[in-house]
CSV table of C-alpha atoms in Angstrom, one decimal:
chain,number,residue,atom,x,y,z
A,1,UNK,CA,0.0,0.0,0.0
A,2,UNK,CA,2.9,2.1,0.1
A,3,UNK,CA,3.2,2.2,3.5
A,4,UNK,CA,6.4,1.0,5.8
A,5,UNK,CA,6.2,-2.1,7.9
A,6,UNK,CA,6.7,-1.5,11.3
A,7,UNK,CA,9.3,-4.4,12.8
A,8,UNK,CA,9.1,-5.8,15.8
A,9,UNK,CA,11.5,-3.5,17.7
A,10,UNK,CA,9.6,-0.9,16.6
A,11,UNK,CA,6.4,-2.1,17.5
A,12,UNK,CA,7.4,-3.4,21.1
A,13,UNK,CA,8.5,0.4,21.7
A,14,UNK,CA,5.4,1.9,20.3
A,15,UNK,CA,3.4,-0.1,22.6
A,16,UNK,CA,5.6,1.0,25.5
A,17,UNK,CA,5.3,4.5,24.5
A,18,UNK,CA,1.4,3.8,24.7
A,19,UNK,CA,1.5,2.0,27.9
A,20,UNK,CA,3.8,4.9,29.9
A,21,UNK,CA,1.5,7.4,28.7
A,22,UNK,CA,-1.7,5.2,29.8
A,23,UNK,CA,0.1,5.0,33.0
A,24,UNK,CA,1.1,8.4,33.2
A,25,UNK,CA,-2.3,9.5,32.8
A,26,UNK,CA,-3.7,7.0,35.3
A,27,UNK,CA,-1.2,8.6,37.9
A,28,UNK,CA,-1.9,12.0,37.4
A,29,UNK,CA,-5.9,11.1,37.5
A,30,UNK,CA,-6.4,12.1,34.0
A,31,UNK,CA,-6.2,9.2,31.7
A,32,UNK,CA,-8.5,6.5,30.8
A,33,UNK,CA,-7.4,4.6,33.5
A,34,UNK,CA,-8.2,7.2,36.2
A,35,UNK,CA,-11.1,7.1,38.4
A,36,UNK,CA,-14.4,7.3,37.6
A,37,UNK,CA,-16.6,10.7,38.5
A,38,UNK,CA,-18.6,8.9,41.2
A,39,UNK,CA,-15.4,7.7,42.5
A,40,UNK,CA,-13.8,10.3,43.1
A,41,UNK,CA,-16.9,12.2,44.9
A,42,UNK,CA,-17.5,8.9,46.9
A,43,UNK,CA,-14.1,9.0,48.4
A,44,UNK,CA,-14.2,12.7,48.3
A,45,UNK,CA,-17.2,12.7,50.6
A,46,UNK,CA,-15.8,9.8,52.5
A,47,UNK,CA,-12.6,11.8,54.0
A,48,UNK,CA,-15.0,15.4,54.3
A,49,UNK,CA,-17.1,13.1,56.8
A,50,UNK,CA,-14.3,11.9,58.6
A,51,UNK,CA,-12.0,15.2,58.6
A,52,UNK,CA,-11.6,16.4,62.2
A,53,UNK,CA,-10.9,20.0,61.0
A,54,UNK,CA,-12.1,21.8,58.4
A,55,UNK,CA,-11.5,25.5,56.9
A,56,UNK,CA,-13.3,26.8,54.4
A,57,UNK,CA,-12.0,30.5,52.9
A,58,UNK,CA,-13.0,32.9,49.8
A,59,UNK,CA,-16.9,32.1,50.8
A,60,UNK,CA,-19.4,33.6,48.6
A,61,UNK,CA,-23.1,33.3,49.6
A,62,UNK,CA,-25.6,34.6,47.2
A,63,UNK,CA,-28.4,36.4,49.4
A,64,UNK,CA,-32.2,37.1,48.5
A,65,UNK,CA,-31.4,40.6,48.5
A,66,UNK,CA,-29.2,40.4,45.3
A,67,UNK,CA,-26.0,40.8,47.6
A,68,UNK,CA,-23.2,38.6,48.3
A,69,UNK,CA,-22.4,37.3,51.6
A,70,UNK,CA,-18.2,36.9,52.1
A,71,UNK,CA,-16.3,35.5,54.6
A,72,UNK,CA,-14.4,32.8,55.8
A,73,UNK,CA,-14.5,29.8,58.7
A,74,UNK,CA,-12.4,27.3,60.3
A,75,UNK,CA,-14.1,24.5,62.7
A,76,UNK,CA,-13.6,21.1,64.4
A,77,UNK,CA,-16.4,18.6,65.3
A,78,UNK,CA,-16.1,19.6,69.1
A,79,UNK,CA,-18.2,22.6,68.3
A,80,UNK,CA,-15.6,25.4,68.1
A,81,UNK,CA,-15.5,27.6,65.2
A,82,UNK,CA,-14.0,30.9,64.4
A,83,UNK,CA,-15.6,32.9,61.6
A,84,UNK,CA,-15.7,35.8,59.7
A,85,UNK,CA,-18.6,37.8,57.9
A,86,UNK,CA,-18.4,40.9,55.8
A,87,UNK,CA,-22.0,42.2,56.4
A,88,UNK,CA,-23.7,45.5,55.3
A,89,UNK,CA,-22.8,47.2,58.3
A,90,UNK,CA,-19.1,46.0,58.9
A,91,UNK,CA,-17.5,42.8,59.8
A,92,UNK,CA,-18.7,40.1,61.9
A,93,UNK,CA,-16.4,38.0,63.9
A,94,UNK,CA,-18.3,34.7,65.1
A,95,UNK,CA,-16.3,32.4,67.9
A,96,UNK,CA,-18.1,29.3,68.9
A,97,UNK,CA,-16.7,27.5,72.1
A,98,UNK,CA,-18.4,24.1,72.5
A,99,UNK,CA,-21.2,25.6,70.8
A,100,UNK,CA,-21.5,28.9,72.9
A,101,UNK,CA,-21.1,31.7,70.4
A,102,UNK,CA,-19.2,35.0,70.7
A,103,UNK,CA,-19.7,37.8,68.7
A,104,UNK,CA,-17.4,40.6,68.0
A,105,UNK,CA,-18.2,43.8,65.4
A,106,UNK,CA,-17.8,47.5,65.3
A,107,UNK,CA,-20.4,49.8,66.8
A,108,UNK,CA,-22.1,50.5,63.5
A,109,UNK,CA,-22.6,46.7,63.4
A,110,UNK,CA,-24.2,46.8,66.7
A,111,UNK,CA,-26.6,49.5,66.1
A,112,UNK,CA,-27.8,47.7,62.8
A,113,UNK,CA,-28.2,44.7,65.1
A,114,UNK,CA,-30.7,46.5,67.1
A,115,UNK,CA,-28.3,47.7,69.8
A,116,UNK,CA,-28.0,51.2,69.7
A,117,UNK,CA,-28.0,51.9,73.4
A,118,UNK,CA,-25.1,49.5,74.1
A,119,UNK,CA,-23.6,49.8,70.7
A,120,UNK,CA,-20.6,51.9,72.1
A,121,UNK,CA,-19.8,49.6,75.2
A,122,UNK,CA,-20.3,46.0,73.0
A,123,UNK,CA,-18.0,48.1,70.1
A,124,UNK,CA,-14.7,45.6,69.3
A,125,UNK,CA,-15.5,43.6,72.6
A,126,UNK,CA,-16.2,39.7,72.8
A,127,UNK,CA,-19.9,39.7,73.2
A,128,UNK,CA,-21.5,36.7,74.4
A,129,UNK,CA,-24.4,35.8,72.2
A,130,UNK,CA,-27.8,34.7,73.2
A,131,UNK,CA,-28.9,33.7,69.7
A,132,UNK,CA,-29.8,30.1,70.0
A,133,UNK,CA,-29.5,29.7,66.4
A,134,UNK,CA,-25.9,30.8,65.8
A,135,UNK,CA,-24.3,28.2,67.6
A,136,UNK,CA,-26.5,25.7,65.6
A,137,UNK,CA,-26.2,27.2,62.2
A,138,UNK,CA,-22.2,26.9,62.4
A,139,UNK,CA,-22.7,23.4,63.9
A,140,UNK,CA,-24.4,22.8,60.7
A,141,UNK,CA,-21.2,22.9,58.4
A,142,UNK,CA,-19.7,20.6,61.0
A,143,UNK,CA,-22.5,17.5,60.2
A,144,UNK,CA,-21.8,14.7,57.7
A,145,UNK,CA,-25.6,15.5,56.7
A,146,UNK,CA,-24.5,19.3,55.7
A,147,UNK,CA,-22.2,17.3,52.9
A,148,UNK,CA,-25.3,15.7,51.4
A,149,UNK,CA,-27.7,18.6,51.4
A,150,UNK,CA,-25.4,20.2,48.6
A,151,UNK,CA,-24.6,17.1,46.6
A,152,UNK,CA,-27.3,14.5,47.3
A,153,UNK,CA,-29.0,15.4,43.9
A,154,UNK,CA,-25.9,14.7,41.8
A,155,UNK,CA,-26.5,12.0,39.4
A,156,UNK,CA,-25.0,13.0,36.1
A,157,UNK,CA,-21.2,13.9,37.4
A,158,UNK,CA,-18.7,14.7,34.8
A,159,UNK,CA,-15.0,14.8,34.8
A,160,UNK,CA,-13.5,18.0,33.3
A,161,UNK,CA,-10.0,19.8,33.3
A,162,UNK,CA,-7.1,19.4,35.8
A,163,UNK,CA,-5.3,22.2,37.4
A,164,UNK,CA,-3.3,22.9,41.0
A,165,UNK,CA,-5.0,24.3,43.8
A,166,UNK,CA,-2.9,25.1,46.7
A,167,UNK,CA,-0.1,23.1,45.4
A,168,UNK,CA,-2.6,19.8,45.0
A,169,UNK,CA,-3.2,18.4,41.7
A,170,UNK,CA,-7.0,18.8,41.2
A,171,UNK,CA,-9.8,17.8,38.8
A,172,UNK,CA,-13.1,20.0,38.1
A,173,UNK,CA,-16.1,17.5,38.6
A,174,UNK,CA,-19.7,19.1,37.7
A,175,UNK,CA,-23.2,18.3,36.8
A,176,UNK,CA,-26.4,20.8,36.7
A,177,UNK,CA,-26.0,22.2,40.2
A,178,UNK,CA,-22.7,23.2,40.1
A,179,UNK,CA,-19.0,21.8,40.4
A,180,UNK,CA,-16.4,20.8,42.7
A,181,UNK,CA,-12.6,20.1,42.3
A,182,UNK,CA,-11.3,17.1,44.0
A,183,UNK,CA,-7.6,16.0,44.3
A,184,UNK,CA,-6.4,13.2,42.1
A,185,UNK,CA,-3.5,11.9,44.5
A,186,UNK,CA,-4.6,10.4,48.0
A,187,UNK,CA,-6.1,11.2,50.2
A,188,UNK,CA,-9.1,12.3,47.6
A,189,UNK,CA,-10.6,15.9,49.1
A,190,UNK,CA,-12.6,18.4,48.0
A,191,UNK,CA,-10.7,21.5,47.3
A,192,UNK,CA,-13.1,23.8,46.0
A,193,UNK,CA,-17.0,23.8,45.7
A,194,UNK,CA,-18.9,25.9,43.5
A,195,UNK,CA,-22.9,25.6,43.4
A,196,UNK,CA,-25.8,27.5,40.9
A,197,UNK,CA,-29.1,29.0,41.2
A,198,UNK,CA,-30.6,31.8,43.7
A,199,UNK,CA,-28.6,30.4,46.9
A,200,UNK,CA,-25.4,29.9,45.2
A,201,UNK,CA,-22.5,29.4,47.1
A,202,UNK,CA,-18.8,28.9,46.5
A,203,UNK,CA,-15.6,28.5,48.5
A,204,UNK,CA,-12.3,27.1,48.8
A,205,UNK,CA,-11.6,24.1,51.4
A,206,UNK,CA,-9.0,22.9,53.4
A,207,UNK,CA,-8.0,20.3,56.2
A,208,UNK,CA,-5.7,21.9,59.1
A,209,UNK,CA,-4.0,19.5,61.3
A,210,UNK,CA,-4.8,21.5,64.6
A,211,UNK,CA,-7.4,23.9,65.9
A,212,UNK,CA,-8.4,25.7,69.3
A,213,UNK,CA,-10.3,28.1,70.5
A,214,UNK,CA,-10.5,29.3,74.5
A,215,UNK,CA,-13.7,31.8,75.6
A,216,UNK,CA,-12.9,35.0,76.0
A,217,UNK,CA,-12.1,35.7,79.6
A,218,UNK,CA,-13.3,39.6,79.3
A,219,UNK,CA,-16.6,38.8,77.5
A,220,UNK,CA,-19.6,41.4,77.9
A,221,UNK,CA,-22.8,39.7,78.4
A,222,UNK,CA,-25.7,42.1,77.6
A,223,UNK,CA,-28.0,40.2,79.7
A,224,UNK,CA,-26.1,40.2,82.8
A,225,UNK,CA,-25.3,44.3,83.4
A,226,UNK,CA,-22.5,43.7,85.6
A,227,UNK,CA,-20.4,42.7,82.7
A,228,UNK,CA,-21.1,46.5,81.0
A,229,UNK,CA,-19.3,49.8,82.0
A,230,UNK,CA,-20.2,51.4,84.9
A,231,UNK,CA,-23.3,53.4,84.9
A,232,UNK,CA,-24.1,55.8,87.8
A,233,UNK,CA,-27.8,57.1,88.5
A,234,UNK,CA,-29.2,59.7,91.2
A,235,UNK,CA,-31.3,57.9,93.4
A,236,UNK,CA,-32.6,60.5,96.1
A,237,UNK,CA,-31.0,64.1,97.7
A,238,UNK,CA,-29.2,63.8,101.0
A,239,UNK,CA,-30.6,65.1,103.8
A,240,UNK,CA,-28.1,67.9,105.1
A,241,UNK,CA,-28.2,70.5,107.8
A,242,UNK,CA,-30.2,73.6,106.9
A,243,UNK,CA,-28.2,76.1,104.4
A,244,UNK,CA,-26.0,78.8,105.2
A,245,UNK,CA,-27.3,81.0,102.4
A,246,UNK,CA,-23.6,82.6,102.0
A,247,UNK,CA,-22.6,78.9,101.4
A,248,UNK,CA,-25.1,76.2,100.7
A,249,UNK,CA,-24.2,72.4,101.0
A,250,UNK,CA,-26.0,70.2,99.2
A,251,UNK,CA,-25.7,66.3,98.2
A,252,UNK,CA,-27.0,63.5,96.1
A,253,UNK,CA,-27.0,59.6,96.7
A,254,UNK,CA,-25.4,57.9,93.4
A,255,UNK,CA,-25.6,54.2,92.6
A,256,UNK,CA,-23.9,52.3,90.1
A,257,UNK,CA,-26.3,50.2,88.2
A,258,UNK,CA,-23.7,48.4,85.8
A,259,UNK,CA,-20.5,46.3,86.3
A,260,UNK,CA,-17.2,47.8,87.8
A,261,UNK,CA,-15.3,48.0,84.3
A,262,UNK,CA,-14.0,51.8,84.6
A,263,UNK,CA,-16.6,54.2,83.0
A,264,UNK,CA,-13.7,56.2,81.4
A,265,UNK,CA,-13.9,59.9,82.2
A,266,UNK,CA,-15.0,60.5,85.9
A,267,UNK,CA,-18.9,61.0,85.9
A,268,UNK,CA,-20.2,64.1,87.7
A,269,UNK,CA,-22.8,65.7,89.5
A,270,UNK,CA,-24.1,69.0,89.3
A,271,UNK,CA,-26.5,70.2,91.9
A,272,UNK,CA,-28.8,73.5,90.9
A,273,UNK,CA,-31.0,75.2,92.9
A,274,UNK,CA,-33.6,78.0,91.9
A,275,UNK,CA,-36.4,80.4,93.5
A,276,UNK,CA,-39.5,78.9,95.0
A,277,UNK,CA,-41.7,81.4,93.6
A,278,UNK,CA,-40.2,81.6,90.1
A,279,UNK,CA,-38.0,78.7,89.6
A,280,UNK,CA,-34.9,81.5,88.4
A,281,UNK,CA,-31.6,80.0,88.9
A,282,UNK,CA,-29.7,80.8,92.2
A,283,UNK,CA,-26.2,78.9,91.6
A,284,UNK,CA,-24.8,75.7,91.0
A,285,UNK,CA,-22.0,73.2,92.1
A,286,UNK,CA,-20.2,70.4,90.4
A,287,UNK,CA,-18.4,67.4,92.2
A,288,UNK,CA,-16.7,64.2,90.7
A,289,UNK,CA,-18.1,60.9,91.7
A,290,UNK,CA,-15.9,58.2,92.8
A,291,UNK,CA,-15.9,54.8,91.6
A,292,UNK,CA,-18.8,53.0,93.3
A,293,UNK,CA,-18.7,49.1,92.6
A,294,UNK,CA,-22.0,47.6,91.1
A,295,UNK,CA,-25.1,47.7,93.7
A,296,UNK,CA,-23.3,49.9,95.9
A,297,UNK,CA,-24.0,54.1,96.7
A,298,UNK,CA,-22.5,56.6,97.7
A,299,UNK,CA,-22.9,60.2,98.8
A,300,UNK,CA,-21.7,63.0,97.3
A,301,UNK,CA,-22.2,66.8,97.9
A,302,UNK,CA,-20.4,70.5,96.6
A,303,UNK,CA,-21.5,74.0,98.2
A,304,UNK,CA,-23.7,76.8,96.1
A,305,UNK,CA,-22.0,79.8,96.8
A,306,UNK,CA,-23.6,82.7,94.7
A,307,UNK,CA,-24.1,86.4,95.3
A,308,UNK,CA,-27.8,85.6,94.0
A,309,UNK,CA,-28.5,82.9,96.7
A,310,UNK,CA,-27.4,85.4,99.5
A,311,UNK,CA,-29.6,88.2,98.1
A,312,UNK,CA,-32.3,85.6,98.0
A,313,UNK,CA,-31.7,84.7,101.3
A,314,UNK,CA,-31.5,88.2,102.5
A,315,UNK,CA,-34.7,89.0,101.0
A,316,UNK,CA,-36.3,87.0,104.0
A,317,UNK,CA,-36.9,83.7,101.3
A,318,UNK,CA,-36.3,80.5,103.0
A,319,UNK,CA,-37.1,77.8,100.5
A,320,UNK,CA,-36.1,77.7,97.4
A,321,UNK,CA,-35.7,74.3,94.8
A,322,UNK,CA,-33.0,72.0,94.6
A,323,UNK,CA,-32.2,69.5,91.6
A,324,UNK,CA,-29.3,68.0,90.2
A,325,UNK,CA,-28.1,66.0,87.0
A,326,UNK,CA,-25.4,63.3,86.5
A,327,UNK,CA,-23.4,62.6,83.6
A,328,UNK,CA,-22.0,59.4,82.5
A,329,UNK,CA,-19.2,60.6,79.7
A,330,UNK,CA,-19.0,56.9,78.3
A,331,UNK,CA,-23.3,56.5,78.2
A,332,UNK,CA,-23.6,59.8,77.5
A,333,UNK,CA,-21.7,60.1,74.3
A,334,UNK,CA,-22.0,63.8,73.5
A,335,UNK,CA,-25.7,64.0,74.3
A,336,UNK,CA,-27.1,65.5,77.2
A,337,UNK,CA,-26.8,64.2,80.9
A,338,UNK,CA,-28.2,61.0,81.4
A,339,UNK,CA,-29.8,61.2,84.7
A,340,UNK,CA,-31.3,63.7,86.7
A,341,UNK,CA,-32.9,64.1,90.2
A,342,UNK,CA,-36.6,65.7,90.5
A,343,UNK,CA,-36.9,69.1,91.5
A,344,UNK,CA,-37.1,69.2,95.3
A,345,UNK,CA,-38.2,71.9,97.8
A,346,UNK,CA,-35.0,72.6,100.5
A,347,UNK,CA,-35.0,75.1,103.2
C-alpha cells in the first residue's frame, strides 16, 4: 500500500510508549485508567465526613436581596469555630466554643443589630450571643449531613480539566447543580466548591492539622449588666443640715446600676438651686463621683455659693428648689446628661 512495515522492535517501542502514556495519565488522574467521577465523589465525601478540622475560605453566598455575603470559617467537630462575615454594616467575627457563640463587631454593626443603646460598650469587644440559632447554624457546617444537602441530587457527574489548587493537583467534577474540584492523589479531598442557582455558594476548602479556641475571659454579656461599663444614677437627695445662705452644701445619693469596669472619663454630679416662686436659677456646683462597685451607693456633695443665693436669703425667703443631674460620659456620648434627680423644695 506504499506504507512502511513496522518491525518487531519498533512495535514494542510504540507499545511501550502507549503503555507509559496510559500509566502516566492514570497516575495524574486524567487518563482513561483514572477513577470515575462517582469514585472521586464518593472518596471525597468519605474523607470530608471523617475530617476532624475544616477550613473554608473565599466564601461567597448569594443573598435574597441580591447582595453577596463573604467570609471564612474554621471549625472542628467538637463545637468550636472561628468565623468572619462581611455584612452591610461591617465585619462580624463569630467564635464558637463548645457550641457557645461569641460575637465581635464595630459600633455600626451593633447598631444595625438593634443594640443602639449598648453599641458603644459592645464595639470591638467579644460579646456573649444569646441567639440560640447562631451556634446551631455554624454547627451545621460540621455535620456530615451538610455535604449531602449540597450534593445528594448529583446524578450526572462529569470529569473535566485539571489544575493545581494550593499546591495539589485537582480535577473538576461538574453536573447541573454546580462543580467541585477534587484532588487526584490520595487522600481524595474536595478543594473547591461552586453551586448554581438563587442560593449559589462557593468556597475553597482545606484540612488543617490543628485548631483550638478558648472563650474570651473579658466577654460582655448584654443580659448581665455587671459585665458592662459602670453606669451611675442619682437615687435620692441627701439630707444635710439647713443651708447657710452664704455657702449652701447640698448632696446626692448615687448608685452604680452596671458593672465595675472603669467608665472612662469621671462622671460628675451638678447640683442646682432656684427660686421657689419662679424657679429662676440662684446658683450651682459640680463634684466628681468616686468609683462605685455594682449595686452600691455613695453620697456626694458640693457647696453652692453665689451672690444671687445670698440676696434671695436676705430678702426673707427661706425656701428654694434643689435639683441635680449626673453625667456618664461613656454612655452619654456627647448627648445631654443621662440622669436627673427631680426638683425638690429645700429650706
